[in-house]
Every structure is written in structure tokens, then in C-alpha cells.
GROMACS .gro file of C-alpha atoms in nm:
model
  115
    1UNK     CA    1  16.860   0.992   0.843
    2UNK     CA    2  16.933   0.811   0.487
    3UNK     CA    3  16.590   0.688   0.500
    4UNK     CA    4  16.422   1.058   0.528
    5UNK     CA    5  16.671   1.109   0.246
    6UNK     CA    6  16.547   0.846   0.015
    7UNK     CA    7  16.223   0.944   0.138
    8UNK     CA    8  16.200   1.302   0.065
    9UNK     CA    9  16.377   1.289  -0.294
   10UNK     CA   10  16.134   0.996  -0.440
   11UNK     CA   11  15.835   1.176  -0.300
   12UNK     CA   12  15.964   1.570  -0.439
   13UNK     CA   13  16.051   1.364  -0.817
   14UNK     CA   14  15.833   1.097  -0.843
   15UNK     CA   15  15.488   1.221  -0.686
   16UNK     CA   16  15.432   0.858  -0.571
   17UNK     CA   17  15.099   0.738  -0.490
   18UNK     CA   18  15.252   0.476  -0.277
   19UNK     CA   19  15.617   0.486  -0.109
   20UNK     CA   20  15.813   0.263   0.128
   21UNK     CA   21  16.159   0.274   0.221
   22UNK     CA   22  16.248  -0.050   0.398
   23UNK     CA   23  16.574   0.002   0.591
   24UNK     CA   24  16.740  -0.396   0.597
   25UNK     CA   25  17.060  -0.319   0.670
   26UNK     CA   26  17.013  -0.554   0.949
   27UNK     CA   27  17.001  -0.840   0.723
   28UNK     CA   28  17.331  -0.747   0.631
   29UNK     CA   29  17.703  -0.770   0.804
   30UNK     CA   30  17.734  -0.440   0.902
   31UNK     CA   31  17.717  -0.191   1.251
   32UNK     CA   32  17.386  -0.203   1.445
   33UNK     CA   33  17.198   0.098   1.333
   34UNK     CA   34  17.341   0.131   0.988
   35UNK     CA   35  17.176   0.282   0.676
   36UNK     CA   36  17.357   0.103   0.445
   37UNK     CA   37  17.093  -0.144   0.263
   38UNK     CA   38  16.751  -0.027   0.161
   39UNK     CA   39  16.460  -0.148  -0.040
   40UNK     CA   40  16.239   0.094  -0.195
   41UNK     CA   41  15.855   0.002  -0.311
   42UNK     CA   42  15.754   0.330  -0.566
   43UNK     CA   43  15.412   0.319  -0.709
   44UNK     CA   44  15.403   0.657  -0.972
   45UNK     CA   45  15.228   0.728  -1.249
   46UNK     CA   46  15.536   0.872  -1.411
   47UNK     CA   47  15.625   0.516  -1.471
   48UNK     CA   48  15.355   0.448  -1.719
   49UNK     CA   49  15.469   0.356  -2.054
   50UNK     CA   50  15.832   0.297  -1.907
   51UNK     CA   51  15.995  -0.010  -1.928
   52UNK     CA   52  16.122  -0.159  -1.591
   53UNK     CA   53  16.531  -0.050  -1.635
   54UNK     CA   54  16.403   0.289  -1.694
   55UNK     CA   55  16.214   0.319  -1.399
   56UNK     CA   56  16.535   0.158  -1.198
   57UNK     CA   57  16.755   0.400  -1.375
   58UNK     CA   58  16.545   0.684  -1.289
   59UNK     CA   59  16.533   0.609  -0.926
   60UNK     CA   60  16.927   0.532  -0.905
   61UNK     CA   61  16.956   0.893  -1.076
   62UNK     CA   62  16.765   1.058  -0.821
   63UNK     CA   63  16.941   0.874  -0.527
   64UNK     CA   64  17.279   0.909  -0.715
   65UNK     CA   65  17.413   1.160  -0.384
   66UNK     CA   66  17.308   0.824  -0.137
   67UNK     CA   67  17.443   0.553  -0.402
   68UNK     CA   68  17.809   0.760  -0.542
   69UNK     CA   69  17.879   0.944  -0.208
   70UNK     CA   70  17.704   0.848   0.068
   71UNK     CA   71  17.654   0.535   0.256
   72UNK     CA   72  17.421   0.356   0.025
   73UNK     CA   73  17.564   0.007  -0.045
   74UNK     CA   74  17.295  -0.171  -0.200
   75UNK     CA   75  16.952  -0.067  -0.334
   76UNK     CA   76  16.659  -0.291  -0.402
   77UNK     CA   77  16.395  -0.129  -0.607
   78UNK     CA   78  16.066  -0.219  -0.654
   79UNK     CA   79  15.937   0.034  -0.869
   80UNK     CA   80  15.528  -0.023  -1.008
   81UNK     CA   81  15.296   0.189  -1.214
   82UNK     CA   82  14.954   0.240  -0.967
   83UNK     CA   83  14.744  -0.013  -1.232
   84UNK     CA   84  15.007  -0.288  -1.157
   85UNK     CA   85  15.011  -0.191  -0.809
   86UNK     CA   86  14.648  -0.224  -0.750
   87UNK     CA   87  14.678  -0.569  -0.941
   88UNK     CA   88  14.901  -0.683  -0.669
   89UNK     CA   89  14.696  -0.595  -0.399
   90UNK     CA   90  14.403  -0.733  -0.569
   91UNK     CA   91  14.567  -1.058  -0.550
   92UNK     CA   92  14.708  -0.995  -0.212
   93UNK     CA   93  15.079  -1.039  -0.313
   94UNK     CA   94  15.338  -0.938  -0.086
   95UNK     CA   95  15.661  -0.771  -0.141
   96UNK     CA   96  15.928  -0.956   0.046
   97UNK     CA   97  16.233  -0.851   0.209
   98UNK     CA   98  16.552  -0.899   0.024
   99UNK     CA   99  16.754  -1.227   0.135
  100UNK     CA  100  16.984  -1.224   0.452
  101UNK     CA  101  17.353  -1.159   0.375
  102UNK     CA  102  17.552  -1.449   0.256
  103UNK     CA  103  17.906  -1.299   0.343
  104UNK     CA  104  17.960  -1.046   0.099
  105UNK     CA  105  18.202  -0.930   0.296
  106UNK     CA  106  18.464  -1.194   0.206
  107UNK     CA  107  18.404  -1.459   0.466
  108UNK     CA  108  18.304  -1.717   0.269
  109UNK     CA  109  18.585  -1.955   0.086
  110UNK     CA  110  18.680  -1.857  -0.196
  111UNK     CA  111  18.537  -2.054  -0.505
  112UNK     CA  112  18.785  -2.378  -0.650
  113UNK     CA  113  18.961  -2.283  -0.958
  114UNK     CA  114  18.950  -2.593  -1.199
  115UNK     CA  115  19.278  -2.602  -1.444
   0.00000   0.00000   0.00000
């Protein structure tokens, strides 16, 4: 699957100490049972001392095959160092799920034009 994908590449580069792969294409106007949306959650210690694009830029290089190629259409990344991580679970903060579809697929009107 695109998941195990994700999955396998994060854990071989990254060495997370925590990884999720949330599949939501669900929330999203597509097939049932596509792998076309996904969240990621990476906790690493390679992301000490990087600021947060980095990070994002690092895991869109790694997933580059699924984003360019394959049938990854959107990719929400959540990408901590394991300090920050545990500060979030100190404080019992959840990550939430990205937001349903709004019709990104062209079925909502189009916006007004003023002139």
C-alpha cells in the first residue's frame, strides 16, 4: 500500500522515535479505498536544530516518488523533534485530523469577479 510506503521510507531516513501515517483520504472526494491524502506525525531527533520548512522539505524529499509520480495528492506533515513531542503529550494535546474536503474538485461556484 502507499501507507507501508510512506511508512517504510520515514522510518529507513528518519529513525523516528514516533511515526504515524494517517490515511484521510476519506475526508476527501475521491474512490472508496483511495491512498490519495495522508497526514504524517514524525517525531526524530534528526530534526533538532532544524527549522520547521526544513523538516517539511526533508520529508517531501524523501516521499518525492509518492508526491511527483504516484498517487499522493496532498500531504499534511506534522513533523516534531522528541523534546517538543514529549511537551505535547505532557500537556495532553492532540493532533487533529486535517479538515473535510470543501470541493476541491471544482464543485463549488466559482468566486465573483468585481470590475
Amino acid at each position: 500500500t502507499v501507507a507501508a510506503s510512506i511508512e517504510s521510507k520515514l522510518k529507513q531516513q528518519l529513525q523516528p522515535t514516533h511515526l504515524e501515517v494517517w490515511n484521510e483520504s476519506h475526508r476527501h472526494n475521491v474512490p472508496e479505498n483511495s491512498e490519495t491524502h495522508f497526514k504524517v506525525i514524525v517525531v526524530s531527533h534528526q530534526f533538532e536544530k532544524s527549522p520547521l520548512i526544513k523538516r517539511h522539505r526533508t520529508i517531501n524529499n524523501i516521499l518525492k516518488e509518492e508526491l511527483e509520480e504516484g498517487p499522493v495528492h496532498a500531504l499534511s506533515i506534522v513533523a516534531k523533534t522528541p523534546s517538543q513531542w514529549k511537551t505535547l503529550e505532557e500537556n495532553n494535546v492532540q493532533i487533529d485530523p486535517s479538515p473535510n474536503c470543501r470541493g476541491g474538485d471544482g464543485s463549488l461556484p466559482p468566486k465573483s469577479t468585481k470590475s
